[in-house]
Amino acid sequence: MIDTGVNIPLQEIITDEIKRRDISLQVLRIDLIDGITGGNKYFKLKYNIEEASGQGHDTVLTFGGAFSNHIIATATAGKANGFKTIGVIRGEEPSVLSATLQDARAQGMQLIFWSREKYKHKNEFENILELEKHFGPFYLIPEGGSNKYAVKGCAEIVKEIKTDFDVACVPVGTGGTIAGLVHGLRGEQKALGFSALKDGGFLEGEVLKLLHSYEGRNFDRVAAENKIKIVTDFHFGGYAKYNNELLAFICDFKKQHNIPLDFVYTGKMMFGLLKLIEKDFFIEGTKIIAIHTGGIQGNRGLGEGSL
Ligand SMILES: *Cc1c(COP(=O)(O)O)cnc(C)c1O
């Protein structure tokens, strides 16, 4: 994959609540990289694609849902780098494909559909073997793209923050992105995650596992635990769940600050982050970076005109 080659903008957010506390909040717009493959998925895939090449593969296979940012990002990055791509999609094949899956197919991705029941067991040996029998050898990227190569790539997000900061905020799904951030932090800097899942209590453990898989013998669990916190109060009912309050917030945020947010990840993070500022979660003077991980394409799942 090519280098981002662009200066990723930091966009300042000013509200009365922020000013009153002398806090600074800037949004790192990694969502602007490379269109649909942009956001955190760009960083998560970068070294996976490199590894797939290094291992001599010509095919990449991965898993995801009908509106998955990871699926469309893998399809696009795979094509750009000369790979065949296969997407194993959760749920039965619908009569009309989602916009995301249509785009993935347009990028040459071959789609197969597994029932929700089978999909739950996607990582089991027999199921992977069945895929290999059917498609031949492939480089497997896990659902959401989180593995040690994703951690390596996401550590580079920190290098794109070309200013001092105390806390970097990011939405959390499978944890690979925040694991990378933790690896890239310096000194007293902290990573604050916002769970996109309902029962996100297990996520910190997942992040530590991912970090360990990348750092190996250099992994310092206690140091890592001190750098990371994942808040679980802003999931709005669970993964991809939403209500009118969230959608109204997203519309309003766009009007006020001219930054689009998605309803699965970044909308919930920004909602939660502004609430935490109001509740004095951060001490005065804290310098906060919110990482805009992208995902706007997923808003098409809400239907025409909803956002
Ligand atoms: C995938 C995704 C996330 C979650 O990243 P993880 O590494 O799985 O925690 C956050 N935001 C957006 C927009 C995403 O597409």
Coordinates of C-alpha atoms and ligand atoms in Angstrom, one line a residue:
M1 CA 0.0 0.0 0.0
I2 CA 1.2 3.5 -0.7
D3 CA 2.0 5.9 2.0
T4 CA -0.7 8.4 3.0
G5 CA 1.5 11.1 1.6
V6 CA -0.9 13.7 2.8
N7 CA -0.9 15.9 5.8
I8 CA -3.9 14.7 7.8
P9 CA -5.7 17.7 9.2
L10 CA -6.5 18.4 12.8
Q11 CA -9.8 20.3 13.2
E12 CA -10.5 22.2 16.3
I13 CA -13.8 21.9 18.1
I14 CA -14.9 24.8 20.2
T15 CA -17.9 24.9 22.4
D16 CA -18.8 26.9 25.5
E17 CA -18.3 23.8 27.7
I18 CA -14.9 23.3 26.2
K19 CA -13.8 26.9 26.5
R20 CA -14.9 27.2 30.1
R21 CA -12.6 24.4 31.1
D22 CA -9.7 25.6 29.1
I23 CA -9.8 22.2 27.3
S24 CA -8.6 21.8 23.8
L25 CA -10.3 19.3 21.5
Q26 CA -9.0 18.5 18.0
V27 CA -10.3 16.0 15.5
L28 CA -7.7 14.0 13.6
R29 CA -9.4 13.5 10.2
I30 CA -8.0 10.2 9.1
D31 CA -11.4 9.7 7.6
L32 CA -10.2 11.9 4.8
I33 CA -7.5 9.5 3.6
D34 CA -8.3 7.6 0.4
G35 CA -12.1 7.9 0.3
I36 CA -13.9 4.7 1.1
T37 CA -10.8 2.8 2.3
G38 CA -9.9 5.6 4.6
G39 CA -10.2 5.9 8.3
N40 CA -8.7 3.4 10.7
K41 CA -9.1 0.6 8.2
Y42 CA -6.4 2.1 6.0
F43 CA -3.9 1.6 8.9
K44 CA -5.3 -1.8 9.9
L45 CA -4.9 -3.2 6.4
K46 CA -1.5 -1.6 5.5
Y47 CA 0.7 -4.3 7.0
N48 CA -1.8 -7.1 6.5
I49 CA -1.5 -6.4 2.7
E50 CA 2.3 -6.3 3.0
E51 CA 2.3 -9.6 5.0
A52 CA 0.0 -11.3 2.4
S53 CA 2.4 -10.3 -0.3
G54 CA 5.4 -11.4 1.7
Q55 CA 3.8 -14.8 2.2
G56 CA 3.3 -15.1 -1.5
H57 CA -0.5 -15.1 -1.5
D58 CA -2.6 -13.8 -4.3
T59 CA -5.9 -14.0 -2.4
V60 CA -7.2 -12.3 0.7
L61 CA -10.2 -13.6 2.6
T62 CA -12.0 -11.9 5.4
F63 CA -15.3 -11.7 7.3
G64 CA -17.9 -9.1 8.0
G65 CA -21.6 -7.9 8.0
A66 CA -23.6 -6.3 5.3
F67 CA -22.5 -2.7 6.1
S68 CA -19.0 -3.5 7.2
N69 CA -16.4 -0.8 6.7
H70 CA -13.8 -3.5 7.0
I71 CA -15.3 -5.5 4.0
I72 CA -15.4 -2.6 1.6
A73 CA -11.9 -1.4 2.8
T74 CA -10.5 -4.9 2.2
A75 CA -12.1 -5.2 -1.2
T76 CA -10.7 -1.8 -2.3
A77 CA -7.2 -2.2 -0.8
G78 CA -7.1 -5.8 -2.1
K79 CA -7.9 -4.7 -5.6
A80 CA -5.5 -1.7 -5.5
N81 CA -2.7 -4.1 -4.6
G82 CA -3.5 -6.8 -7.1
F83 CA -5.2 -9.4 -4.8
K84 CA -8.3 -11.4 -5.4
T85 CA -10.6 -10.8 -2.4
I86 CA -13.2 -13.0 -0.8
G87 CA -15.7 -11.7 1.7
V88 CA -17.6 -14.2 4.0
I89 CA -20.7 -12.3 4.9
R90 CA -22.8 -12.8 8.1
G91 CA -26.4 -13.9 7.3
E92 CA -28.3 -15.4 4.3
E93 CA -27.9 -13.8 0.9
P94 CA -30.5 -11.0 0.6
S95 CA -32.5 -10.5 -2.6
V96 CA -31.0 -7.0 -2.9
L97 CA -27.4 -6.5 -1.8
S98 CA -26.6 -3.6 0.6
A99 CA -24.9 -0.6 -0.9
T100 CA -21.7 -1.7 0.9
L101 CA -21.8 -5.2 -0.6
Q102 CA -22.6 -3.9 -4.1
D103 CA -19.5 -1.6 -3.8
A104 CA -17.4 -4.5 -2.5
R105 CA -18.5 -6.7 -5.5
A106 CA -17.8 -3.8 -7.8
Q107 CA -14.2 -3.9 -6.5
G108 CA -14.1 -7.5 -7.5
M109 CA -14.7 -9.1 -4.1
Q110 CA -16.3 -12.5 -4.3
L111 CA -19.0 -12.8 -1.7
I112 CA -20.3 -15.8 0.1
F113 CA -23.0 -15.8 2.7
W114 CA -23.1 -17.8 5.9
S115 CA -26.1 -18.2 8.2
R116 CA -25.7 -16.3 11.5
E117 CA -25.3 -19.6 13.3
K118 CA -22.5 -20.8 11.1
Y119 CA -20.9 -17.4 11.1
K120 CA -20.6 -17.6 14.9
H121 CA -18.2 -20.5 14.3
K122 CA -16.3 -18.9 11.5
N123 CA -12.9 -19.2 13.2
E124 CA -13.2 -22.9 13.8
F125 CA -10.8 -25.2 12.0
E126 CA -13.4 -27.1 10.0
N127 CA -14.9 -24.0 8.6
I128 CA -11.6 -22.5 7.6
L129 CA -10.7 -25.8 6.0
E130 CA -13.9 -25.8 4.1
L131 CA -13.1 -22.3 2.7
E132 CA -9.6 -23.5 1.7
K133 CA -11.0 -26.5 -0.1
H134 CA -13.4 -24.3 -1.9
F135 CA -11.2 -21.3 -2.7
G136 CA -7.6 -22.6 -2.5
P137 CA -5.0 -21.0 -0.3
F138 CA -5.6 -17.4 1.0
Y139 CA -4.3 -14.9 3.5
L140 CA -6.9 -14.7 6.2
I141 CA -7.7 -11.3 7.9
P142 CA -9.9 -11.7 10.9
E143 CA -13.3 -10.0 11.2
G144 CA -12.7 -6.3 11.8
G145 CA -9.1 -6.8 10.7
S146 CA -7.7 -6.9 14.2
N147 CA -4.4 -8.8 14.5
K148 CA -0.8 -7.9 15.2
Y149 CA -0.3 -6.3 11.8
A150 CA -3.3 -4.0 12.5
V151 CA -1.7 -3.0 15.8
K152 CA 1.5 -2.2 13.9
G153 CA -0.3 -0.1 11.4
C154 CA -2.5 1.8 13.9
A155 CA 0.5 2.7 16.0
E156 CA 1.3 5.0 13.0
I157 CA -1.9 7.0 13.6
V158 CA -0.1 8.6 16.6
K159 CA 2.7 9.9 14.3
E160 CA 0.0 11.7 12.3
I161 CA -0.9 13.8 15.4
K162 CA 1.5 16.6 14.8
T163 CA 0.8 18.5 18.1
D164 CA 1.1 17.9 21.8
F165 CA -1.7 16.0 23.5
D166 CA -2.7 14.3 26.7
V167 CA -5.5 12.0 25.6
A168 CA -6.3 10.3 22.3
C169 CA -9.9 9.2 21.9
V170 CA -11.1 6.5 19.5
P171 CA -14.2 4.3 19.0
V172 CA -13.7 0.6 19.8
G173 CA -15.2 -2.4 18.0
T174 CA -12.6 -5.2 18.1
G175 CA -9.9 -3.2 19.7
G176 CA -7.1 -3.3 17.1
T177 CA -7.1 0.4 16.6
I178 CA -6.8 1.4 20.2
A179 CA -4.2 -1.3 20.8
G180 CA -2.1 0.4 18.1
L181 CA -2.6 3.8 19.7
V182 CA -1.4 2.5 23.0
H183 CA 1.7 1.2 21.4
G184 CA 2.4 4.5 19.8
L185 CA 1.8 6.7 22.8
R186 CA 4.7 8.5 24.5
G187 CA 5.3 9.6 28.1
E188 CA 2.1 10.2 30.1
Q189 CA -0.2 10.2 27.1
K190 CA -3.4 8.1 27.4
A191 CA -5.8 6.4 25.1
L192 CA -9.5 6.6 25.8
G193 CA -11.8 4.2 24.0
F194 CA -15.6 4.4 23.5
S195 CA -17.2 1.0 23.1
A196 CA -19.5 0.6 20.2
L197 CA -20.7 -2.7 21.7
K198 CA -23.2 -3.2 24.5
D199 CA -21.2 -5.4 26.8
G200 CA -17.8 -3.9 26.2
G201 CA -16.4 -4.9 29.5
F202 CA -14.2 -7.5 27.9
L203 CA -12.6 -5.1 25.4
E204 CA -9.7 -4.0 27.6
G205 CA -8.6 -7.6 27.9
E206 CA -8.9 -8.0 24.1
V207 CA -6.8 -4.9 23.6
L208 CA -4.1 -6.2 26.0
K209 CA -4.0 -9.5 24.1
L210 CA -3.6 -7.8 20.7
L211 CA -0.9 -5.5 22.1
H212 CA 0.9 -8.6 23.5
S213 CA 0.7 -10.4 20.2
Y214 CA 2.5 -7.4 18.5
E215 CA 4.9 -6.4 21.2
G216 CA 5.9 -10.0 22.2
R217 CA 8.5 -10.0 25.0
N218 CA 8.5 -6.2 25.2
F219 CA 4.9 -6.2 26.3
D220 CA 4.5 -4.6 29.7
R221 CA 0.9 -5.3 30.9
V222 CA 0.9 -2.9 33.9
A223 CA 2.2 0.0 31.8
A224 CA -0.4 -0.8 29.1
E225 CA -3.2 -1.0 31.6
N226 CA -2.3 2.4 32.9
K227 CA -2.5 3.9 29.5
I228 CA -5.9 2.7 28.5
K229 CA -9.5 3.1 29.5
I230 CA -12.5 2.1 27.6
V231 CA -15.8 3.6 28.5
T232 CA -18.9 1.5 27.9
D233 CA -21.8 4.0 28.6
F234 CA -22.3 5.3 25.1
H235 CA -23.3 2.3 23.0
F236 CA -26.9 3.4 22.5
G237 CA -28.3 -0.1 23.0
G238 CA -25.5 -2.0 21.2
Y239 CA -23.6 -2.4 18.0
A240 CA -25.2 -0.4 15.2
K241 CA -28.1 0.4 17.4
Y242 CA -29.2 4.0 17.5
N243 CA -32.0 6.4 18.6
N244 CA -33.3 9.8 17.6
E245 CA -31.1 11.5 20.1
L246 CA -27.9 10.1 18.5
L247 CA -29.1 10.9 14.9
A248 CA -30.0 14.5 16.0
F249 CA -26.6 14.8 17.6
I250 CA -24.9 13.7 14.4
C251 CA -26.9 16.2 12.3
D252 CA -26.2 19.0 14.8
F253 CA -22.5 18.2 15.0
K254 CA -22.2 18.4 11.2
K255 CA -24.0 21.8 11.2
Q256 CA -21.9 23.2 14.0
H257 CA -18.5 21.9 13.0
N258 CA -18.8 20.7 9.4
I259 CA -17.7 17.2 10.3
P260 CA -19.8 14.2 9.3
L261 CA -20.0 11.3 11.8
D262 CA -21.2 7.8 11.4
F263 CA -23.9 6.3 13.7
V264 CA -22.0 3.1 14.5
Y265 CA -18.7 4.4 15.8
T266 CA -17.7 8.0 15.5
G267 CA -21.1 9.5 16.4
K268 CA -21.2 7.6 19.6
M269 CA -17.6 8.5 20.5
M270 CA -18.2 12.2 19.9
F271 CA -21.5 12.2 21.8
G272 CA -19.8 10.4 24.7
L273 CA -16.7 12.6 24.6
L274 CA -18.7 15.8 24.8
K275 CA -20.8 14.4 27.7
L276 CA -17.6 13.4 29.6
I277 CA -16.2 17.0 29.1
E278 CA -19.5 18.4 30.5
K279 CA -19.2 16.0 33.5
D280 CA -15.7 17.2 34.3
F281 CA -14.2 13.8 33.5
F282 CA -11.1 15.6 32.2
I283 CA -9.1 18.1 34.3
E284 CA -8.8 21.7 33.2
G285 CA -6.4 22.3 30.4
T286 CA -6.4 18.7 29.1
K287 CA -5.4 18.5 25.4
I288 CA -7.7 16.0 23.7
I289 CA -7.4 14.4 20.2
A290 CA -10.5 12.6 18.9
I291 CA -9.6 10.3 16.0
H292 CA -12.2 10.3 13.3
T293 CA -11.9 6.7 12.2
G294 CA -14.2 7.1 9.2
G295 CA -17.1 4.8 8.5
I296 CA -19.4 7.3 6.8
Q297 CA -20.3 4.8 4.1
G298 CA -22.1 2.8 6.7
N299 CA -24.7 5.5 7.2
R300 CA -26.2 4.2 4.0
G301 CA -27.6 1.4 6.3
L302 CA -30.0 3.9 7.7
G303 CA -31.7 4.4 4.4
E304 CA -32.1 7.3 2.1
G305 CA -32.2 10.8 3.7
S306 CA -31.9 9.7 7.3
L307 CA -28.6 11.5 7.9
Ligands
LIG1 C1 -13.8 -0.7 12.4 C2 -14.1 0.7 12.9 C3 -13.8 1.0 14.3 C4 -13.4 0.0 15.3 O1 -12.0 -0.3 15.2 P1 -11.5 -1.6 16.0 O2 -10.1 -1.6 15.6 O3 -12.3 -2.8 15.5 O4 -11.7 -1.3 17.4 C5 -14.0 2.3 14.7 N1 -14.5 3.2 13.8 C6 -14.8 3.0 12.5 C7 -15.4 4.0 11.7 C8 -14.6 1.7 12.0 O5 -14.9 1.4 10.8

